[in-house]
PDB file of C-alpha atoms in Angstrom:
ATOM      1  CA  MET A   1      18.335   6.991  40.177  1.00 46.00           C
ATOM      2  CA  LYS A   2      14.351   6.648  40.003  1.00 47.00           C
ATOM      3  CA  TYR A   3      14.092   9.971  38.758  1.00 46.00           C
ATOM      4  CA  ARG A   4      17.268   9.793  35.980  1.00 47.00           C
ATOM      5  CA  ILE A   5      14.410   6.659  34.617  1.00 42.00           C
ATOM      6  CA  LEU A   6      11.898   8.713  34.723  1.00 40.00           C
ATOM      7  CA  LEU A   7      13.419  11.231  32.427  1.00 37.00           C
ATOM      8  CA  LEU A   8      15.060   8.734  30.426  1.00 39.00           C
ATOM      9  CA  LEU A   9      11.595   7.483  29.425  1.00 42.00           C
ATOM     10  CA  ILE A  10       9.923  10.594  28.919  1.00 39.00           C
ATOM     11  CA  LEU A  11      12.687  11.655  26.577  1.00 38.00           C
ATOM     12  CA  SER A  12      12.575   8.010  24.966  1.00 42.00           C
ATOM     13  CA  LEU A  13       8.522   8.724  24.489  1.00 43.00           C
ATOM     14  CA  ASN A  14       9.112  11.983  23.167  1.00 45.00           C
ATOM     15  CA  CYS A  15      11.631  10.947  20.776  1.00 43.00           C
ATOM     16  CA  LEU A  16       8.951   8.582  19.730  1.00 47.00           C
ATOM     17  CA  ALA A  17       6.435  10.604  19.626  1.00 52.00           C
ATOM     18  CA  GLN A  18       8.232  13.192  17.017  1.00 70.00           C
ATOM     19  CA  LYS A  19       8.805   9.985  14.665  1.00 88.00           C
ATOM     20  CA  THR A  20       7.139  10.746  10.805  1.00 93.00           C
ATOM     21  CA  THR A  21       5.035   7.884  10.715  1.00 98.00           C
ATOM     22  CA  ILE A  22       3.586   6.278   6.999  1.00 98.00           C
ATOM     23  CA  TYR A  23       0.214   5.278   7.762  1.00 98.00           C
ATOM     24  CA  SER A  24      -1.026   2.782   5.044  1.00 98.00           C
ATOM     25  CA  ILE A  25      -4.310   2.502   4.163  1.00 98.00           C
ATOM     26  CA  GLY A  26      -5.395  -0.152   1.367  1.00 98.00           C
ATOM     27  CA  ASP A  27      -6.162  -3.689   0.581  1.00 98.00           C
ATOM     28  CA  SER A  28      -4.744  -7.059   0.523  1.00 97.00           C
ATOM     29  CA  THR A  29      -1.697  -6.666  -1.710  1.00 98.00           C
ATOM     30  CA  MET A  30      -0.543  -3.783   0.838  1.00 98.00           C
ATOM     31  CA  ALA A  31      -1.742  -5.807   4.089  1.00 98.00           C
ATOM     32  CA  ASN A  32       0.498  -7.380   6.702  1.00 98.00           C
ATOM     33  CA  LYS A  33      -0.412 -11.166   7.276  1.00 98.00           C
ATOM     34  CA  ILE A  34      -1.152 -13.459   9.444  1.00 96.00           C
ATOM     35  CA  LYS A  35       1.437 -16.197  10.692  1.00 96.00           C
ATOM     36  CA  PRO A  36       4.533 -15.033   8.733  1.00 95.00           C
ATOM     37  CA  GLU A  37       6.662 -17.128  10.417  1.00 96.00           C
ATOM     38  CA  VAL A  38       4.986 -20.167   8.272  1.00 97.00           C
ATOM     39  CA  ASN A  39       2.772 -17.883   5.635  1.00 98.00           C
ATOM     40  CA  PRO A  40       4.654 -17.067   2.696  1.00 98.00           C
ATOM     41  CA  GLU A  41       2.056 -14.611   1.814  1.00 98.00           C
ATOM     42  CA  ARG A  42       3.257 -10.436   2.285  1.00 98.00           C
ATOM     43  CA  GLY A  43       1.787  -7.439   1.632  1.00 98.00           C
ATOM     44  CA  TRP A  44       4.031  -4.831  -0.026  1.00 98.00           C
ATOM     45  CA  GLY A  45       3.448  -2.062   3.075  1.00 98.00           C
ATOM     46  CA  GLN A  46       4.886  -5.170   5.503  1.00 98.00           C
ATOM     47  CA  MET A  47       8.225  -4.739   3.736  1.00 98.00           C
ATOM     48  CA  LEU A  48       8.360  -0.879   3.577  1.00 97.00           C
ATOM     49  CA  SER A  49       9.830  -0.766   7.225  1.00 96.00           C
ATOM     50  CA  SER A  50      13.162  -2.401   6.094  1.00 96.00           C
ATOM     51  CA  PHE A  51      14.002   0.574   3.615  1.00 98.00           C
ATOM     52  CA  PHE A  52      13.825   3.080   6.006  1.00 97.00           C
ATOM     53  CA  ASN A  53      15.464   4.217   8.936  1.00 96.00           C
ATOM     54  CA  ASP A  54      14.920   4.863  12.510  1.00 94.00           C
ATOM     55  CA  GLU A  55      13.718   8.664  11.764  1.00 95.00           C
ATOM     56  CA  VAL A  56      10.582   6.991  10.229  1.00 96.00           C
ATOM     57  CA  ASN A  57       7.478   4.290  11.674  1.00 97.00           C
ATOM     58  CA  VAL A  58       6.038   2.063   9.173  1.00 98.00           C
ATOM     59  CA  ASP A  59       1.973   1.775  10.577  1.00 98.00           C
ATOM     60  CA  ASN A  60       0.459  -0.494   8.076  1.00 98.00           C
ATOM     61  CA  ARG A  61      -3.161  -0.151   8.330  1.00 98.00           C
ATOM     62  CA  ALA A  62      -4.364  -2.110   4.785  1.00 98.00           C
ATOM     63  CA  VAL A  63      -6.657  -4.644   5.348  1.00 98.00           C
ATOM     64  CA  ASN A  64      -7.802  -7.445   3.891  1.00 98.00           C
ATOM     65  CA  GLY A  65     -10.593  -7.519   1.481  1.00 97.00           C
ATOM     66  CA  ARG A  66     -11.347  -3.914   1.985  1.00 98.00           C
ATOM     67  CA  SER A  67     -12.191  -1.437  -0.715  1.00 98.00           C
ATOM     68  CA  SER A  68     -12.179   2.221  -0.273  1.00 98.00           C
ATOM     69  CA  ARG A  69     -15.991   2.141   0.522  1.00 98.00           C
ATOM     70  CA  SER A  70     -15.920  -0.432   3.388  1.00 98.00           C
ATOM     71  CA  PHE A  71     -12.360   1.238   4.880  1.00 98.00           C
ATOM     72  CA  ILE A  72     -14.624   4.171   5.503  1.00 98.00           C
ATOM     73  CA  ASN A  73     -17.629   2.380   6.826  1.00 98.00           C
ATOM     74  CA  GLU A  74     -15.795   0.494   8.903  1.00 98.00           C
ATOM     75  CA  LYS A  75     -14.405   3.225  10.589  1.00 98.00           C
ATOM     76  CA  ARG A  76     -10.857   2.367   9.917  1.00 98.00           C
ATOM     77  CA  TRP A  77     -10.247   5.687   8.028  1.00 98.00           C
ATOM     78  CA  ASP A  78     -11.636   7.272  11.377  1.00 98.00           C
ATOM     79  CA  SER A  79      -8.804   5.622  13.302  1.00 98.00           C
ATOM     80  CA  VAL A  80      -6.035   6.969  11.042  1.00 98.00           C
ATOM     81  CA  TYR A  81      -7.731  10.203  11.149  1.00 98.00           C
ATOM     82  CA  LYS A  82      -7.673  10.845  14.850  1.00 98.00           C
ATOM     83  CA  VAL A  83      -3.703  10.026  15.123  1.00 97.00           C
ATOM     84  CA  LEU A  84      -2.451  12.204  12.223  1.00 98.00           C
ATOM     85  CA  LYS A  85       0.263  14.521  13.034  1.00 97.00           C
ATOM     86  CA  PRO A  86       2.052  17.668  10.797  1.00 97.00           C
ATOM     87  CA  GLY A  87       4.629  15.821   8.466  1.00 97.00           C
ATOM     88  CA  ASP A  88       2.668  12.222   8.742  1.00 98.00           C
ATOM     89  CA  TYR A  89       2.643  10.507   5.100  1.00 98.00           C
ATOM     90  CA  VAL A  90      -0.643   8.675   4.111  1.00 98.00           C
ATOM     91  CA  PHE A  91       0.391   6.290   1.405  1.00 98.00           C
ATOM     92  CA  ILE A  92      -3.522   5.432  -0.469  1.00 98.00           C
ATOM     93  CA  GLN A  93      -4.053   2.449  -2.566  1.00 98.00           C
ATOM     94  CA  PHE A  94      -7.206   0.904  -3.172  1.00 98.00           C
ATOM     95  CA  GLY A  95      -8.729  -0.200  -6.123  1.00 97.00           C
ATOM     96  CA  HIS A  96      -8.834  -4.197  -6.124  1.00 97.00           C
ATOM     97  CA  ASN A  97     -11.484  -4.494  -3.840  1.00 98.00           C
ATOM     98  CA  ASP A  98     -13.549  -1.443  -5.230  1.00 97.00           C
ATOM     99  CA  GLU A  99     -14.382  -3.844  -8.354  1.00 97.00           C
ATOM    100  CA  LYS A 100     -16.246  -5.665  -6.526  1.00 96.00           C
ATOM    101  CA  PHE A 101     -19.833  -5.054  -8.623  1.00 95.00           C
ATOM    102  CA  ALA A 102     -21.661  -7.851  -6.595  1.00 97.00           C
ATOM    103  CA  ASP A 103     -20.847  -6.573  -3.394  1.00 97.00           C
ATOM    104  CA  SER A 104     -22.928  -3.471  -2.301  1.00 97.00           C
ATOM    105  CA  THR A 105     -20.449  -3.231   0.655  1.00 97.00           C
ATOM    106  CA  ARG A 106     -17.323  -2.830  -1.438  1.00 98.00           C
ATOM    107  CA  TYR A 107     -18.476  -1.343  -4.664  1.00 98.00           C
ATOM    108  CA  THR A 108     -17.605   1.899  -6.426  1.00 98.00           C
ATOM    109  CA  ASN A 109     -18.761   3.982  -9.232  1.00 98.00           C
ATOM    110  CA  PRO A 110     -14.320   4.727 -10.307  1.00 98.00           C
ATOM    111  CA  HIS A 111     -15.722   7.984 -11.393  1.00 98.00           C
ATOM    112  CA  THR A 112     -18.313   8.906  -8.461  1.00 98.00           C
ATOM    113  CA  SER A 113     -17.695   6.981  -5.133  1.00 98.00           C
ATOM    114  CA  TYR A 114     -14.497   6.079  -5.514  1.00 98.00           C
ATOM    115  CA  ARG A 115     -13.154   9.328  -6.669  1.00 98.00           C
ATOM    116  CA  HIS A 116     -14.575  10.759  -3.971  1.00 98.00           C
ATOM    117  CA  ASN A 117     -13.366   8.484  -1.459  1.00 98.00           C
ATOM    118  CA  LEU A 118      -9.572   9.090  -2.559  1.00 98.00           C
ATOM    119  CA  ILE A 119     -10.394  13.083  -2.660  1.00 98.00           C
ATOM    120  CA  ARG A 120     -11.571  12.649   1.454  1.00 98.00           C
ATOM    121  CA  PHE A 121      -8.621  10.668   1.949  1.00 98.00           C
ATOM    122  CA  VAL A 122      -5.981  13.564   0.615  1.00 98.00           C
ATOM    123  CA  ASN A 123      -8.357  16.635   1.943  1.00 98.00           C
ATOM    124  CA  GLU A 124      -8.802  14.968   5.586  1.00 98.00           C
ATOM    125  CA  SER A 125      -4.819  13.633   5.405  1.00 98.00           C
ATOM    126  CA  ARG A 126      -3.956  17.371   4.654  1.00 98.00           C
ATOM    127  CA  GLU A 127      -6.492  18.899   7.557  1.00 98.00           C
ATOM    128  CA  LYS A 128      -4.313  17.288   9.675  1.00 98.00           C
ATOM    129  CA  GLY A 129      -0.847  18.612   8.127  1.00 98.00           C
ATOM    130  CA  ALA A 130      -0.346  14.914   6.913  1.00 98.00           C
ATOM    131  CA  ILE A 131       0.724  14.226   3.258  1.00 98.00           C
ATOM    132  CA  PRO A 132      -1.259  11.866   1.150  1.00 98.00           C
ATOM    133  CA  ILE A 133       0.737   9.781  -1.907  1.00 98.00           C
ATOM    134  CA  LEU A 134      -1.879   7.933  -4.231  1.00 98.00           C
ATOM    135  CA  PHE A 135      -1.237   4.811  -5.441  1.00 98.00           C
ATOM    136  CA  SER A 136      -2.491   2.719  -8.466  1.00 98.00           C
ATOM    137  CA  SER A 137      -3.080  -1.067  -8.078  1.00 98.00           C
ATOM    138  CA  ILE A 138      -0.628  -3.154  -8.511  1.00 98.00           C
ATOM    139  CA  VAL A 139      -1.471  -5.430 -11.557  1.00 98.00           C
ATOM    140  CA  ARG A 140      -2.295  -9.165 -11.505  1.00 98.00           C
ATOM    141  CA  ARG A 141      -0.308 -11.395 -13.310  1.00 98.00           C
ATOM    142  CA  ASN A 142      -2.942 -11.988 -15.909  1.00 98.00           C
ATOM    143  CA  PHE A 143      -0.784 -13.287 -19.239  1.00 98.00           C
ATOM    144  CA  ASN A 144      -3.169 -14.538 -22.009  1.00 97.00           C
ATOM    145  CA  GLU A 145      -2.088 -17.267 -24.765  1.00 96.00           C
ATOM    146  CA  ASN A 146       0.150 -14.614 -26.640  1.00 97.00           C
ATOM    147  CA  GLY A 147       2.334 -13.697 -23.168  1.00 96.00           C
ATOM    148  CA  VAL A 148       0.587 -10.491 -23.356  1.00 97.00           C
ATOM    149  CA  LEU A 149      -0.490  -9.113 -19.622  1.00 98.00           C
ATOM    150  CA  ILE A 150      -3.813  -8.134 -19.741  1.00 97.00           C
ATOM    151  CA  ALA A 151      -5.142  -5.250 -17.468  1.00 96.00           C
ATOM    152  CA  THR A 152      -7.889  -6.303 -14.777  1.00 97.00           C
ATOM    153  CA  HIS A 153      -8.744  -2.659 -13.448  1.00 97.00           C
ATOM    154  CA  GLY A 154     -10.365  -0.980 -15.645  1.00 96.00           C
ATOM    155  CA  GLU A 155     -10.945   2.557 -15.068  1.00 98.00           C
ATOM    156  CA  TYR A 156      -9.868   2.510 -11.340  1.00 98.00           C
ATOM    157  CA  PRO A 157      -6.368   3.983 -12.150  1.00 98.00           C
ATOM    158  CA  LEU A 158      -6.841   6.057 -13.941  1.00 98.00           C
ATOM    159  CA  GLU A 159      -9.335   8.042 -11.733  1.00 98.00           C
ATOM    160  CA  THR A 160      -6.569   7.380  -9.218  1.00 98.00           C
ATOM    161  CA  ARG A 161      -3.993   9.681 -11.775  1.00 98.00           C
ATOM    162  CA  LEU A 162      -6.764  12.346 -12.128  1.00 98.00           C
ATOM    163  CA  VAL A 163      -7.507  12.985  -8.625  1.00 98.00           C
ATOM    164  CA  ALA A 164      -3.698  13.208  -7.910  1.00 98.00           C
ATOM    165  CA  GLN A 165      -3.543  15.688 -10.793  1.00 98.00           C
ATOM    166  CA  ASP A 166      -6.385  17.914  -9.780  1.00 98.00           C
ATOM    167  CA  TYR A 167      -5.828  17.719  -5.698  1.00 98.00           C
ATOM    168  CA  LYS A 168      -1.746  17.942  -6.700  1.00 98.00           C
ATOM    169  CA  VAL A 169      -0.780  14.706  -4.665  1.00 98.00           C
ATOM    170  CA  PRO A 170       2.152  12.916  -5.196  1.00 98.00           C
ATOM    171  CA  PHE A 171       1.316  10.122  -7.053  1.00 98.00           C
ATOM    172  CA  ILE A 172       3.052   6.463  -7.968  1.00 98.00           C
ATOM    173  CA  ASP A 173       1.861   4.536 -10.862  1.00 98.00           C
ATOM    174  CA  LEU A 174       2.049   0.801  -9.394  1.00 98.00           C
ATOM    175  CA  GLU A 175      -0.348  -0.335 -11.616  1.00 98.00           C
ATOM    176  CA  TYR A 176       2.782   0.834 -14.544  1.00 98.00           C
ATOM    177  CA  TYR A 177       5.664  -0.387 -12.781  1.00 98.00           C
ATOM    178  CA  THR A 178       4.127  -3.753 -11.509  1.00 98.00           C
ATOM    179  CA  GLU A 179       3.538  -4.312 -15.324  1.00 98.00           C
ATOM    180  CA  LEU A 180       7.025  -3.838 -16.221  1.00 98.00           C
ATOM    181  CA  LEU A 181       7.975  -5.863 -13.189  1.00 98.00           C
ATOM    182  CA  GLU A 182       5.654  -8.692 -14.255  1.00 98.00           C
ATOM    183  CA  MET A 183       6.795  -8.608 -18.202  1.00 98.00           C
ATOM    184  CA  SER A 184      10.516  -8.490 -16.707  1.00 98.00           C
ATOM    185  CA  TYR A 185       9.572 -11.888 -15.683  1.00 98.00           C
ATOM    186  CA  GLY A 186       7.521 -13.354 -18.092  1.00 97.00           C
ATOM    187  CA  PRO A 187       4.479 -15.639 -17.721  1.00 97.00           C
ATOM    188  CA  GLU A 188       6.318 -18.799 -16.268  1.00 97.00           C
ATOM    189  CA  LYS A 189       9.291 -16.926 -14.094  1.00 98.00           C
ATOM    190  CA  SER A 190       6.586 -14.243 -12.787  1.00 98.00           C
ATOM    191  CA  LYS A 191       5.139 -16.967 -10.723  1.00 98.00           C
ATOM    192  CA  LYS A 192       8.035 -16.513  -8.169  1.00 98.00           C
ATOM    193  CA  LEU A 193       6.061 -12.699  -7.259  1.00 98.00           C
ATOM    194  CA  HIS A 194       2.802 -14.224  -6.441  1.00 98.00           C
ATOM    195  CA  LEU A 195       1.562 -17.565  -4.215  1.00 98.00           C
ATOM    196  CA  HIS A 196       2.019 -20.495  -6.691  1.00 98.00           C
ATOM    197  CA  TYR A 197       2.991 -23.798  -4.501  1.00 97.00           C
ATOM    198  CA  LYS A 198       2.607 -27.277  -5.611  1.00 97.00           C
ATOM    199  CA  ALA A 199       0.315 -29.718  -3.172  1.00 97.00           C
ATOM    200  CA  GLY A 200       2.782 -30.420  -0.383  1.00 95.00           C
ATOM    201  CA  GLU A 201       5.316 -28.437  -1.675  1.00 96.00           C
ATOM    202  CA  ILE A 202       4.834 -26.099   1.884  1.00 96.00           C
ATOM    203  CA  PRO A 203       3.134 -26.918   4.704  1.00 96.00           C
ATOM    204  CA  TYR A 204       0.779 -23.703   4.808  1.00 97.00           C
ATOM    205  CA  TYR A 205      -0.843 -24.765   1.633  1.00 97.00           C
ATOM    206  CA  PRO A 206      -0.702 -28.718   2.162  1.00 96.00           C
ATOM    207  CA  GLU A 207      -3.254 -28.789  -0.958  1.00 97.00           C
ATOM    208  CA  GLY A 208      -1.287 -26.073  -3.156  1.00 97.00           C
ATOM    209  CA  LYS A 209      -2.290 -23.053  -4.286  1.00 97.00           C
ATOM    210  CA  GLU A 210      -2.253 -20.836  -7.517  1.00 97.00           C
ATOM    211  CA  ASP A 211      -2.835 -16.998  -6.550  1.00 98.00           C
ATOM    212  CA  ASN A 212      -1.886 -14.411  -9.263  1.00 98.00           C
ATOM    213  CA  THR A 213      -3.117 -11.229  -7.534  1.00 98.00           C
ATOM    214  CA  HIS A 214      -1.162 -11.788  -3.835  1.00 98.00           C
ATOM    215  CA  LEU A 215       2.890 -11.545  -3.307  1.00 98.00           C
ATOM    216  CA  CYS A 216       4.894 -13.736  -1.594  1.00 98.00           C
ATOM    217  CA  VAL A 217       8.033 -12.409   0.142  1.00 98.00           C
ATOM    218  CA  GLU A 218      10.116 -11.803  -3.341  1.00 98.00           C
ATOM    219  CA  GLY A 219       7.450 -10.227  -4.870  1.00 98.00           C
ATOM    220  CA  ALA A 220       6.134  -7.771  -1.766  1.00 98.00           C
ATOM    221  CA  THR A 221       9.984  -7.115  -1.525  1.00 98.00           C
ATOM    222  CA  GLU A 222      10.270  -5.889  -5.514  1.00 98.00           C
ATOM    223  CA  VAL A 223       7.078  -4.138  -5.029  1.00 98.00           C
ATOM    224  CA  ALA A 224       8.111  -1.987  -2.263  1.00 98.00           C
ATOM    225  CA  GLN A 225      11.375  -0.953  -3.637  1.00 98.00           C
ATOM    226  CA  LEU A 226       9.779   0.037  -6.613  1.00 98.00           C
ATOM    227  CA  VAL A 227       7.585   2.082  -4.084  1.00 98.00           C
ATOM    228  CA  VAL A 228      10.987   3.554  -2.687  1.00 98.00           C
ATOM    229  CA  ASN A 229      12.559   4.067  -6.190  1.00 98.00           C
ATOM    230  CA  GLN A 230       9.665   6.088  -7.239  1.00 98.00           C
ATOM    231  CA  ILE A 231      10.205   8.218  -3.835  1.00 98.00           C
ATOM    232  CA  LYS A 232      13.379   8.877  -4.565  1.00 97.00           C
ATOM    233  CA  LEU A 233      12.279  10.092  -8.364  1.00 97.00           C
ATOM    234  CA  LEU A 234       9.192  12.266  -7.104  1.00 96.00           C
ATOM    235  CA  ASP A 235       9.769  16.042  -7.662  1.00 93.00           C
ATOM    236  CA  SER A 236       8.287  17.744  -4.347  1.00 94.00           C
ATOM    237  CA  PRO A 237       9.944  19.040  -1.290  1.00 94.00           C
ATOM    238  CA  LEU A 238       6.883  17.829   0.639  1.00 95.00           C
ATOM    239  CA  LEU A 239       8.980  14.118   0.485  1.00 96.00           C
ATOM    240  CA  ALA A 240      12.241  15.710   1.437  1.00 95.00           C
ATOM    241  CA  LYS A 241      11.663  14.095   5.306  1.00 94.00           C
ATOM    242  CA  LEU A 242      10.828  10.926   3.750  1.00 96.00           C
ATOM    243  CA  LYS A 243      13.868  10.747   1.162  1.00 96.00           C
ATOM    244  CA  ASN A 244      16.332  11.373   3.774  1.00 95.00           C
ATOM    245  CA  ALA A 245      14.993   8.218   5.691  1.00 96.00           C
ATOM    246  CA  ILE A 246      15.467   5.941   3.311  1.00 97.00           C
ATOM    247  CA  ASN A 247      18.269   3.312   3.991  1.00 93.00           C
ATOM    248  CA  LYS A 248      21.613   4.357   1.452  1.00 82.00           C
TER     249      LYS A 248
END
């Protein structure tokens, strides 16, 4: 009996080891949030696992407040690199905090250090046989008085696209697709995608909340759905395993 239990355990661990893993690296718009039983905030990477079957494991390493610079300097990228195995995927989305020009621990010039950090993520993922996918940052809900959604990310999305082109990396333009999403809801209804609560409306924000950058459950789910939709459309044999694991 003990032998059979041990054998089953070994087989189970072996199956788990063979699973394809998606490692998500990025900032708060992607990250897992604390106290999900009461906290309405979600990162879109937090919602990804529900779109894939058991053949894929989502390991979301994105962290609030991180830029490509601080993610590297805090050794967070090293911790991912060490465990990457052939056939894994690395979802890469930075930019929101790379823009923080008043913070030397996070700011990156989009055309120099930001670009080179992205190239490092790509090259080192490939060294381990993993498959990188680059994402531009999701938009902020930033409508002007005429109902026009105004971009806030400067040159970072462009540089992400250029790295993807130069290094032949699958690229999902989340800035564009989330722009379409926000505009489809419009200036007022798009609040439903973010964290807009009146004082006393929910216990987690007793004094209310107005946050046009981060996502609620509905918004994060919508963005994760956009990601999955675009994965289906990407024309790359490298993504076959990922596409096959998407829930029908």
